[in-house]
Amino acid sequence: MISEEIYKELESIVGEKWISNEPEMLQGYTNIDRGWDSAEARMLGQNPAVVVLPANTEEVSEVIKVASRNNIGYTPVSTYFTPSAGATSDDCLQVDLKRLTTLEVDARNQNATVGSGIVYAQLQAEALKHGLYTAVPGGGSQVGVIPNHLCWGFSPLTYRVGMANRRILGLEWILPDGEIVRLGSLATGSNPFMGEGIGPDLRGLIRGSIGWNGSLGIVTKMTTKLLPIHNQKFNPLRIMKYSFLHFPEHRQRWYNFTCPSKSAMVEFMLDVAHAEIGAAMTRVPIAWRYLAKSTSKEDYWDKWAQDPDQKRKEVTETYILRFLLIGYTSEKQLEYEEKVLMKIAAKHKAEHRRTRQVDGSWMQSGDSVTMWWLTGAFMTVTGLIDALDNCIKLGEEFAKLKAQYTPPLMEDYGDEGWYQMNDMGHSGYLEFLNDWDPLDSKQNLEKKDIYFQVAGPQLLVDVGVHHFFAQIVSPLSIDNPEFGPYYGDFARKIKDAFDPNYLSNPPGFLDSLDEVIDGYPALKKAKAKICK
Amino acid sequence: MNLKEKLVKIVGTKRVIDDPAKMVPFIKGESLEPLKMPNCVVSVKDAKEAAKVVKLANKSITPVIPSSSGTHARSIIPAQGGIILDMSKMKTIHDIDKRNRKVRIEPGLTWGELNSKLKRHKMMVYNPLFPRSDSSVITTLLEREPRLNTRFEYGEQILALEMIWPTGEIFKTGTASFKKYPKGLGSGDYPYGPGPIDPLRLLQGAQGTMGIVTWANVKIEHKPKADKTFCMPFKKFDDMIEAIFAIQRKRIGFECLALDNLNLACILAKDMADDFERLRKTLPPWSLIIILTGPQYFPEEKIAYEEEALHIIRNTVFPGSKVLDIVPGFGSTHVLPDILRSPWPKKEVYWKSRLKGACQDLIFMTIMDKVPEFIAEVKKVAGNNGVDPDALGIYIQPVDFASSAHVEFNFFYNPEDAKEKAKVANAYKESIEAALKLEAHFTRPYGKVTSDLVYERASSYTGMLKKTKAALDPNNVMNPGALCF
Amino acid sequence: MKQRQNLKLEDYKWDAEWCMGCRGCTWVDHIYATGIQFPNKCPSLYREKFDAYSPFGKNKISLKIMDGGLTFTPRLLDILYKCNMCGACDVGCKRNLDFDPGMVLETFRIRAVDAKAGPMPAHKAVNENIKKKNNRYGLPHGKRKAWLPKSAKVSKKPDMLYFVGCNTSYKNKEIAKATVGILDKAKVKYNLFPQEVCCGHPMYDVGCVDDALKQAKKNIAALKKSGADTIITSCAECYKTWKVDYPKMMDKRTDEMGYKVLHITQLAVEKIKDGTLKPKHKVPMRVTYHDPCNLNRRSDDWIPWHGTRGKYGCTEPIKEYRRGVSGVTTEPRLLLGLPTGIPGFPPDIPGIPGIEAKEMRRMDVNTMCCGAGGGVADAFPEFTRDTANHRMDEADDIGIETIVSACPYCIDTFNKTAKEGERPVRAVDITQILYKSLTGKGGSL
């Protein structure tokens, strides 16, 4: 319980204006009706008891110290894009970080320091002014730079710029008890240019394959690496659905190809990576092409639902690859890379397609919310970063599984997921996307939940691969002897050491997922049936 | 049963050594600190044996100090005695996966061994400046020794790995984190996790205090099909900074490094008598070396556009210097790629030992603009301690497009000259203090002198490290006494 | 006549319920993001910070009102009325999705009024003025046309009526004078309403839809009687009310209303193109253009939708979405010589000579409200002041001290705030600049 006395104490830290326990104000932070239709949000979502908006690291620290001293659970939120940022108990303190809006670019040393309230659109816009760039992630340019670096952070641009967690340099971290710790070069100095630790690197506690989703304290300031790009201008053009950035075409261009077969597509991607060219490469799922051409949800369905047999053929037999080449060094680099790309394309009999030299989704405006456009509900069931061949195979397996759950999942005619090249071709990437009707029958929504929370994660066990989203949506991997083994045990050792009372975003995703399954009869039953 | 008997039960009699004389080679390296003996050395052949040793160490509260290839630049100092866990027999290359550009190797495998194997496949591992031929590849990479290659932003070279936690559990990370690995759909190309913690980060720079790596997937790359190497002479390092920034921001070249004439002479001299002196005098005070490379397709064309861009930068940013295809006093640069992409030849005295027999490295990270300040300060401190400032070797490695700089001062000394050793020890210690005042970032604070000084200044980081260590190694058996533990 | 159809909060429950909180409603379109400065376009969230004040927060609160979990407390009314109804959220959301957050806000206010909780006392006073004196200020109705120059060439058989609006009639009379000057020069057959009454915008925007509807009926009847079929406005609020709110309250499409609404800048551009108007006098000024919300993103034609939602929320019959893209944003820019389309594509009319115009970072559909809209200027003047100052900071940031706009309320707000804060910024209406260029008259601007 947050007593009046504790409320007053919190108020003395942030000021009267920046704290509230009025029900109307708390409803603005509800985690109950979030439009996400996830079992987790449905079962655990709550309104917080009090919300505070601290202004800086020191205030956050003081607030957390009060919470810690009084055994009060707290939930950090910056840009509030995922349900895990919301309250999962009705007596918790919501710490809204949107007032932490500092952003400083150190152009000379190619990094930027951001506060928790800064989003990618801002960071990228500032970076580009200095001939530097970052990767706006699939999560979108509306997501917070800090939480995304801490939790995921993937984009086609990571082919060249690496995963977000590799770009984390110095940072300020409020531990679950309120203590401020500074990592990287901030541990002994004032310049955050470096992320590596003094000896062991404690960034290893704050982010693994995923992050803690707020359940191991709060990062209030982070320095992130920026990478050099040309210093040409991207012109914004048109408005609304049709707004886009026009590339400086002499330095940056898209190239689209239709490949004759899946194997040709795979070899094409690998060859390009081995040739050490390119800034991004991705397969374009057919549904996305329809999406790009639709003027409304209804328009999309009008096109997508027609002629299922033809659609199935189109989805399963069309392989469109999209490459981004950048002349980082000069125009001649672009000419060189284009020449190499065309030679490889010819080798694989890939047909060059026309495409506009504009971008609306990766350089500055990641628009993940479009994924909700089709049906009103969206979630990624799994993802894999590993050898491209493995990504392809996992996509095939998930397509088979998905067929068993369609409907209620949206008919996508056997699409095998979104895949692309990562890490300069050292790995590929698969993300398996799913839409459904959030207003479907209870029975159908249960079936959908079984797919996400039980059947999908179990498939990973069956095919022998551990990967990222499974552990966010289901406890089946966390405490599974197959993975790690028992990697949850080691994560819990850290949680126990730094947050013994489990106050940081309680119950924390290590355990909240158990609560979801154990409290949900349909999932519990499915778990008993499906899991060995 | 005493400890030795229990160890013998795990690995057999021949692989447990407790004769001090026989143990010396396992711990001896260059060091200003006195040697200290372990209780015994245990050679293991696989992860299972190593895990059993660690579990036994936990039961008997005995320190375990992992040792990979058995060759140490610095001595291993078992501060509290214990077991040296020797993995030099673990040399297997499990897999060379050219398609996904990685190898899976064990910690005993050396640079010399791996390079000769990869050569046949025309592949390479991006290397730091002259790893010793017989030093462990995995350890070098865990140590975060900076690559000469500054260009690929995807950074880390170690992918998924197998490790032993300090409590003795065998564990796999990333996409290798599956019991039946490598049978399954995960091939270990993704290094992070599983879950919200990242063992790889904790193992880096940890000196074996956080666990033991028993194999790792490591990135490999194609050997370039063509190279063109340039040497840019500068009188002072200060004059070189703008050139480095401009070149790196334009992403020109593969390997790029800056050496003073002393270090470059130590590397290139045919002998340390006449040729060394001649070369040192002929070489410019500072040389910026850059290698342009051509990959699989149209290699010459790539080199051509980069060379053109390099000359434009030279004309606009550093017109006072030259872009040479020779190293003054040495000759053509065309031999440099092969030299710089190889470990230091086993049969030759290591380059840092050529001048006086031994060397103490002062290594830290900073930003490029601060390097001149450090050079001035360390030279001053050296002079104050009776060490000739001009006898310090300096190596500056731009990291990640010059967003930071690895700074290395090499204090050369005669290991047999106690007086000189003492002077160097003092100069070294005071240099650390001076560098810390200038906010040097010590990512590898090895040796008691360094770790004491550095950790003292990082109280909350140190506290957190200790808490982490206590959580993962409750009995503090993994290399206690090292770093801040 | 069907009235008040689709103006219940429940009609937009789906839109409130399935908002997933992406915050597209509050950020400037990311394509146009310019960095650390000026990233927001929702004045409420920018100032108040608590999510409850954001459009997505209000969505969630509206659900609780619908299910009876919350009532209209003073705090809730503060949340509801500290909103400029500027439409930023609506266009932001519709960049990627098909929700109607703007209508959630409008019907939420209607709900508050129906529950006798809203509007705010200051709004009630304005409404009373309108009811008693036909203008929002409570000034004598008889003086509404006192500004009209005798020289104005009004027609007895007009094709179009100039709807002057309360502010322009009583406060910014120079705009009215400039407008009739432009109409004279354009040689169109125009007149004024014989007995113009407030358009009802102050009533509709605060949720008093019944009162607003009465104003609509009076004005539409007067228009019909005049025989004209076109309304000319120089006020953005009047423009939007005639074009959007009248049909909305009457459940008709804009194009079924039997009249056409033009902003004076639209007519001017048309007449420059056909050679009737010739802005030849130089007006040497360095300016920026501020898009009035009601002339811009809030003024798409109204298109009623009656239907059901099926699978995936798809509408039957198919709903035509108003994405805020057909407002009057091009014509003022053409007059000021600002780029309007694809770079390198030359404007098809010469701009006003002598004008040097520069865009602020937030423009067109991404504009930031001046702070006056939605009844905020009446009920929360300090909020208006803060927002106006913020917008003037943006002009300051590009080194401009003169803001040109096309709405008397924006002009008033900037000038009043600048004066209070002793800032060197001033605001000028675009009609005054055009009039000066056409005639060389109009005094010093």
PDB file of C-alpha atoms in Angstrom, chain C residues 36-208:
ATOM      1  CA  ILE C  36      15.473  17.076 -30.003  1.00  0.00           C
ATOM      2  CA  GLN C  37      13.499  20.259 -30.582  1.00  0.00           C
ATOM      3  CA  PHE C  38       9.792  20.430 -31.344  1.00  0.00           C
ATOM      4  CA  PRO C  39       9.058  16.703 -31.639  1.00  0.00           C
ATOM      5  CA  ASN C  40       5.508  16.885 -30.252  1.00  0.00           C
ATOM      6  CA  LYS C  41       2.313  18.078 -31.771  1.00  0.00           C
ATOM      7  CA  CYS C  42      -0.165  17.448 -28.950  1.00  0.00           C
ATOM      8  CA  PRO C  43      -0.213  20.634 -26.858  1.00  0.00           C
ATOM      9  CA  SER C  44      -1.948  18.922 -23.946  1.00  0.00           C
ATOM     10  CA  LEU C  45       0.557  16.150 -23.416  1.00  0.00           C
ATOM     11  CA  TYR C  46       3.447  18.484 -24.158  1.00  0.00           C
ATOM     12  CA  ARG C  47       2.407  20.697 -21.270  1.00  0.00           C
ATOM     13  CA  GLU C  48       0.765  18.392 -18.778  1.00  0.00           C
ATOM     14  CA  LYS C  49       2.964  15.280 -19.272  1.00  0.00           C
ATOM     15  CA  PHE C  50       0.645  12.829 -17.519  1.00  0.00           C
ATOM     16  CA  ASP C  51      -0.661  10.266 -20.000  1.00  0.00           C
ATOM     17  CA  ALA C  52      -4.220  11.093 -18.966  1.00  0.00           C
ATOM     18  CA  TYR C  53      -3.825  14.318 -20.927  1.00  0.00           C
ATOM     19  CA  SER C  54      -2.778  12.512 -24.082  1.00  0.00           C
ATOM     20  CA  PRO C  55      -5.229  11.343 -26.721  1.00  0.00           C
ATOM     21  CA  PHE C  56      -4.409   7.703 -25.943  1.00  0.00           C
ATOM     22  CA  GLY C  57      -4.932   8.347 -22.226  1.00  0.00           C
ATOM     23  CA  LYS C  58      -8.265   9.996 -22.972  1.00  0.00           C
ATOM     24  CA  ASN C  59      -9.235   6.973 -25.032  1.00  0.00           C
ATOM     25  CA  LYS C  60      -8.758   4.811 -21.972  1.00  0.00           C
ATOM     26  CA  ILE C  61     -10.579   7.240 -19.722  1.00  0.00           C
ATOM     27  CA  SER C  62     -13.483   7.369 -22.164  1.00  0.00           C
ATOM     28  CA  LEU C  63     -13.883   3.611 -21.863  1.00  0.00           C
ATOM     29  CA  LYS C  64     -14.256   3.966 -18.124  1.00  0.00           C
ATOM     30  CA  ILE C  65     -16.858   6.689 -18.590  1.00  0.00           C
ATOM     31  CA  MET C  66     -18.747   4.403 -20.937  1.00  0.00           C
ATOM     32  CA  ASP C  67     -18.763   1.526 -18.488  1.00  0.00           C
ATOM     33  CA  GLY C  68     -19.587   3.749 -15.530  1.00  0.00           C
ATOM     34  CA  GLY C  69     -16.270   3.269 -13.787  1.00  0.00           C
ATOM     35  CA  LEU C  70     -15.550   6.994 -13.735  1.00  0.00           C
ATOM     36  CA  THR C  71     -17.684  10.099 -13.475  1.00  0.00           C
ATOM     37  CA  PHE C  72     -17.085  13.672 -14.572  1.00  0.00           C
ATOM     38  CA  THR C  73     -15.006  14.954 -11.680  1.00  0.00           C
ATOM     39  CA  PRO C  74     -13.238  18.331 -11.763  1.00  0.00           C
ATOM     40  CA  ARG C  75     -10.005  16.558 -12.661  1.00  0.00           C
ATOM     41  CA  LEU C  76     -11.665  14.688 -15.485  1.00  0.00           C
ATOM     42  CA  LEU C  77     -13.103  17.933 -16.843  1.00  0.00           C
ATOM     43  CA  ASP C  78      -9.650  19.474 -16.587  1.00  0.00           C
ATOM     44  CA  ILE C  79      -8.279  16.582 -18.629  1.00  0.00           C
ATOM     45  CA  LEU C  80     -11.099  16.807 -21.142  1.00  0.00           C
ATOM     46  CA  TYR C  81     -11.045  20.564 -21.655  1.00  0.00           C
ATOM     47  CA  LYS C  82      -7.321  21.170 -21.456  1.00  0.00           C
ATOM     48  CA  CYS C  83      -7.219  20.107 -25.076  1.00  0.00           C
ATOM     49  CA  ASN C  84      -7.104  22.351 -28.107  1.00  0.00           C
ATOM     50  CA  MET C  85      -9.133  19.975 -30.265  1.00  0.00           C
ATOM     51  CA  CYS C  86      -6.437  20.727 -32.802  1.00  0.00           C
ATOM     52  CA  GLY C  87      -6.737  17.468 -34.734  1.00  0.00           C
ATOM     53  CA  ALA C  88      -3.067  16.591 -34.380  1.00  0.00           C
ATOM     54  CA  CYS C  89      -3.939  13.260 -32.801  1.00  0.00           C
ATOM     55  CA  ASP C  90      -6.429  12.414 -35.465  1.00  0.00           C
ATOM     56  CA  VAL C  91      -4.046  12.841 -38.376  1.00  0.00           C
ATOM     57  CA  GLY C  92      -1.175  11.282 -36.449  1.00  0.00           C
ATOM     58  CA  CYS C  93      -3.194   8.171 -35.729  1.00  0.00           C
ATOM     59  CA  LYS C  94      -4.510   7.932 -39.248  1.00  0.00           C
ATOM     60  CA  ARG C  95      -1.042   7.967 -40.730  1.00  0.00           C
ATOM     61  CA  ASN C  96      -0.865   4.290 -39.881  1.00  0.00           C
ATOM     62  CA  LEU C  97      -4.254   3.237 -38.597  1.00  0.00           C
ATOM     63  CA  ASP C  98      -7.961   3.681 -39.188  1.00  0.00           C
ATOM     64  CA  PHE C  99      -9.084   5.007 -35.825  1.00  0.00           C
ATOM     65  CA  ASP C 100     -11.002   8.214 -35.160  1.00  0.00           C
ATOM     66  CA  PRO C 101      -9.413   9.684 -32.013  1.00  0.00           C
ATOM     67  CA  GLY C 102     -10.582  13.153 -32.970  1.00  0.00           C
ATOM     68  CA  MET C 103     -14.178  11.986 -32.822  1.00  0.00           C
ATOM     69  CA  VAL C 104     -13.556  10.270 -29.496  1.00  0.00           C
ATOM     70  CA  LEU C 105     -12.574  13.666 -28.115  1.00  0.00           C
ATOM     71  CA  GLU C 106     -15.484  15.500 -29.699  1.00  0.00           C
ATOM     72  CA  THR C 107     -18.089  13.012 -28.516  1.00  0.00           C
ATOM     73  CA  PHE C 108     -16.451  12.785 -25.091  1.00  0.00           C
ATOM     74  CA  ARG C 109     -17.154  16.505 -24.663  1.00  0.00           C
ATOM     75  CA  ILE C 110     -20.690  16.078 -25.961  1.00  0.00           C
ATOM     76  CA  ARG C 111     -21.102  13.334 -23.368  1.00  0.00           C
ATOM     77  CA  ALA C 112     -19.854  15.689 -20.655  1.00  0.00           C
ATOM     78  CA  VAL C 113     -22.374  18.322 -21.685  1.00  0.00           C
ATOM     79  CA  ASP C 114     -25.189  15.782 -21.912  1.00  0.00           C
ATOM     80  CA  ALA C 115     -24.245  14.684 -18.379  1.00  0.00           C
ATOM     81  CA  LYS C 116     -24.520  18.347 -17.401  1.00  0.00           C
ATOM     82  CA  ALA C 117     -20.921  18.329 -16.245  1.00  0.00           C
ATOM     83  CA  GLY C 118     -19.473  20.294 -19.147  1.00  0.00           C
ATOM     84  CA  PRO C 119     -18.541  22.647 -20.510  1.00  0.00           C
ATOM     85  CA  MET C 120     -16.350  24.780 -18.265  1.00  0.00           C
ATOM     86  CA  PRO C 121     -17.840  27.932 -16.704  1.00  0.00           C
ATOM     87  CA  ALA C 122     -15.936  30.180 -19.091  1.00  0.00           C
ATOM     88  CA  HIS C 123     -17.426  28.298 -22.035  1.00  0.00           C
ATOM     89  CA  LYS C 124     -20.907  28.679 -20.618  1.00  0.00           C
ATOM     90  CA  ALA C 125     -20.373  32.431 -20.463  1.00  0.00           C
ATOM     91  CA  VAL C 126     -19.341  32.497 -24.121  1.00  0.00           C
ATOM     92  CA  ASN C 127     -22.359  30.413 -25.040  1.00  0.00           C
ATOM     93  CA  GLU C 128     -24.636  32.779 -23.198  1.00  0.00           C
ATOM     94  CA  ASN C 129     -23.130  35.692 -25.099  1.00  0.00           C
ATOM     95  CA  ILE C 130     -23.832  33.940 -28.351  1.00  0.00           C
ATOM     96  CA  LYS C 131     -27.352  33.106 -27.366  1.00  0.00           C
ATOM     97  CA  LYS C 132     -28.088  36.646 -26.235  1.00  0.00           C
ATOM     98  CA  LYS C 133     -26.032  38.772 -28.618  1.00  0.00           C
ATOM     99  CA  ASN C 134     -25.223  36.398 -31.460  1.00  0.00           C
ATOM    100  CA  ASN C 135     -21.498  36.831 -30.886  1.00  0.00           C
ATOM    101  CA  ARG C 136     -19.081  35.244 -28.491  1.00  0.00           C
ATOM    102  CA  TYR C 137     -18.097  38.554 -26.892  1.00  0.00           C
ATOM    103  CA  GLY C 138     -21.556  39.722 -25.855  1.00  0.00           C
ATOM    104  CA  LEU C 139     -21.089  42.918 -27.870  1.00  0.00           C
ATOM    105  CA  PRO C 140     -24.033  44.638 -29.537  1.00  0.00           C
ATOM    106  CA  HIS C 141     -25.270  42.665 -32.497  1.00  0.00           C
ATOM    107  CA  GLY C 142     -26.010  45.881 -34.317  1.00  0.00           C
ATOM    108  CA  LYS C 143     -22.343  46.755 -34.496  1.00  0.00           C
ATOM    109  CA  ARG C 144     -21.351  43.526 -36.187  1.00  0.00           C
ATOM    110  CA  LYS C 145     -20.918  45.187 -39.552  1.00  0.00           C
ATOM    111  CA  ALA C 146     -19.647  48.513 -38.297  1.00  0.00           C
ATOM    112  CA  TRP C 147     -16.249  47.860 -39.884  1.00  0.00           C
ATOM    113  CA  LEU C 148     -17.649  47.580 -43.434  1.00  0.00           C
ATOM    114  CA  PRO C 149     -16.206  50.339 -45.639  1.00  0.00           C
ATOM    115  CA  LYS C 150     -18.735  52.259 -47.615  1.00  0.00           C
ATOM    116  CA  SER C 151     -16.639  51.684 -50.673  1.00  0.00           C
ATOM    117  CA  ALA C 152     -17.151  47.912 -50.522  1.00  0.00           C
ATOM    118  CA  LYS C 153     -18.703  46.743 -53.781  1.00  0.00           C
ATOM    119  CA  VAL C 154     -21.304  44.396 -52.337  1.00  0.00           C
ATOM    120  CA  SER C 155     -23.787  42.849 -54.715  1.00  0.00           C
ATOM    121  CA  LYS C 156     -27.507  42.671 -54.309  1.00  0.00           C
ATOM    122  CA  LYS C 157     -27.558  39.377 -56.164  1.00  0.00           C
ATOM    123  CA  PRO C 158     -24.469  37.731 -54.758  1.00  0.00           C
ATOM    124  CA  ASP C 159     -22.969  34.431 -55.813  1.00  0.00           C
ATOM    125  CA  MET C 160     -21.186  34.234 -52.539  1.00  0.00           C
ATOM    126  CA  LEU C 161     -21.560  35.483 -48.996  1.00  0.00           C
ATOM    127  CA  TYR C 162     -18.627  36.542 -46.876  1.00  0.00           C
ATOM    128  CA  PHE C 163     -19.136  35.030 -43.441  1.00  0.00           C
ATOM    129  CA  VAL C 164     -17.088  37.381 -41.322  1.00  0.00           C
ATOM    130  CA  GLY C 165     -17.164  35.656 -37.943  1.00  0.00           C
ATOM    131  CA  CYS C 166     -17.248  37.117 -34.448  1.00  0.00           C
ATOM    132  CA  ASN C 167     -13.589  37.833 -34.000  1.00  0.00           C
ATOM    133  CA  THR C 168     -13.131  39.511 -37.363  1.00  0.00           C
ATOM    134  CA  SER C 169     -16.327  41.513 -36.964  1.00  0.00           C
ATOM    135  CA  TYR C 170     -15.476  42.921 -33.582  1.00  0.00           C
ATOM    136  CA  LYS C 171     -11.754  42.547 -32.913  1.00  0.00           C
ATOM    137  CA  ASN C 172      -9.565  42.095 -35.966  1.00  0.00           C
ATOM    138  CA  LYS C 173     -11.560  44.348 -38.233  1.00  0.00           C
ATOM    139  CA  GLU C 174      -8.540  44.935 -40.473  1.00  0.00           C
ATOM    140  CA  ILE C 175      -8.879  41.361 -41.647  1.00  0.00           C
ATOM    141  CA  ALA C 176     -12.490  41.938 -42.604  1.00  0.00           C
ATOM    142  CA  LYS C 177     -11.578  45.120 -44.444  1.00  0.00           C
ATOM    143  CA  ALA C 178      -8.730  43.413 -46.258  1.00  0.00           C
ATOM    144  CA  THR C 179     -11.001  40.542 -47.189  1.00  0.00           C
ATOM    145  CA  VAL C 180     -13.668  42.689 -48.799  1.00  0.00           C
ATOM    146  CA  GLY C 181     -10.863  44.601 -50.497  1.00  0.00           C
ATOM    147  CA  ILE C 182      -9.634  41.348 -52.008  1.00  0.00           C
ATOM    148  CA  LEU C 183     -13.186  40.371 -52.981  1.00  0.00           C
ATOM    149  CA  ASP C 184     -13.630  43.727 -54.670  1.00  0.00           C
ATOM    150  CA  LYS C 185     -10.399  43.341 -56.573  1.00  0.00           C
ATOM    151  CA  ALA C 186     -11.381  39.809 -57.521  1.00  0.00           C
ATOM    152  CA  LYS C 187     -14.520  41.204 -59.117  1.00  0.00           C
ATOM    153  CA  VAL C 188     -16.782  38.574 -57.647  1.00  0.00           C
ATOM    154  CA  LYS C 189     -20.446  39.094 -56.788  1.00  0.00           C
ATOM    155  CA  TYR C 190     -20.465  38.939 -53.028  1.00  0.00           C
ATOM    156  CA  ASN C 191     -22.300  40.307 -50.073  1.00  0.00           C
ATOM    157  CA  LEU C 192     -22.386  39.857 -46.344  1.00  0.00           C
ATOM    158  CA  PHE C 193     -25.078  38.076 -44.364  1.00  0.00           C
ATOM    159  CA  PRO C 194     -27.825  40.516 -43.586  1.00  0.00           C
ATOM    160  CA  GLN C 195     -27.912  39.349 -39.968  1.00  0.00           C
ATOM    161  CA  GLU C 196     -24.826  37.238 -39.416  1.00  0.00           C
ATOM    162  CA  VAL C 197     -24.811  35.263 -36.175  1.00  0.00           C
ATOM    163  CA  CYS C 198     -21.954  33.316 -34.656  1.00  0.00           C
ATOM    164  CA  CYS C 199     -21.179  30.160 -36.613  1.00  0.00           C
ATOM    165  CA  GLY C 200     -21.464  28.109 -33.417  1.00  0.00           C
ATOM    166  CA  HIS C 201     -17.889  26.912 -33.356  1.00  0.00           C
ATOM    167  CA  PRO C 202     -17.310  27.886 -29.710  1.00  0.00           C
ATOM    168  CA  MET C 203     -20.347  25.808 -28.837  1.00  0.00           C
ATOM    169  CA  TYR C 204     -19.616  22.732 -30.920  1.00  0.00           C
ATOM    170  CA  ASP C 205     -16.003  22.465 -29.882  1.00  0.00           C
ATOM    171  CA  VAL C 206     -16.850  22.376 -26.179  1.00  0.00           C
ATOM    172  CA  GLY C 207     -19.564  19.763 -26.663  1.00  0.00           C
ATOM    173  CA  CYS C 208     -22.687  21.961 -26.740  1.00  0.00           C
TER     174      CYS C 208
END
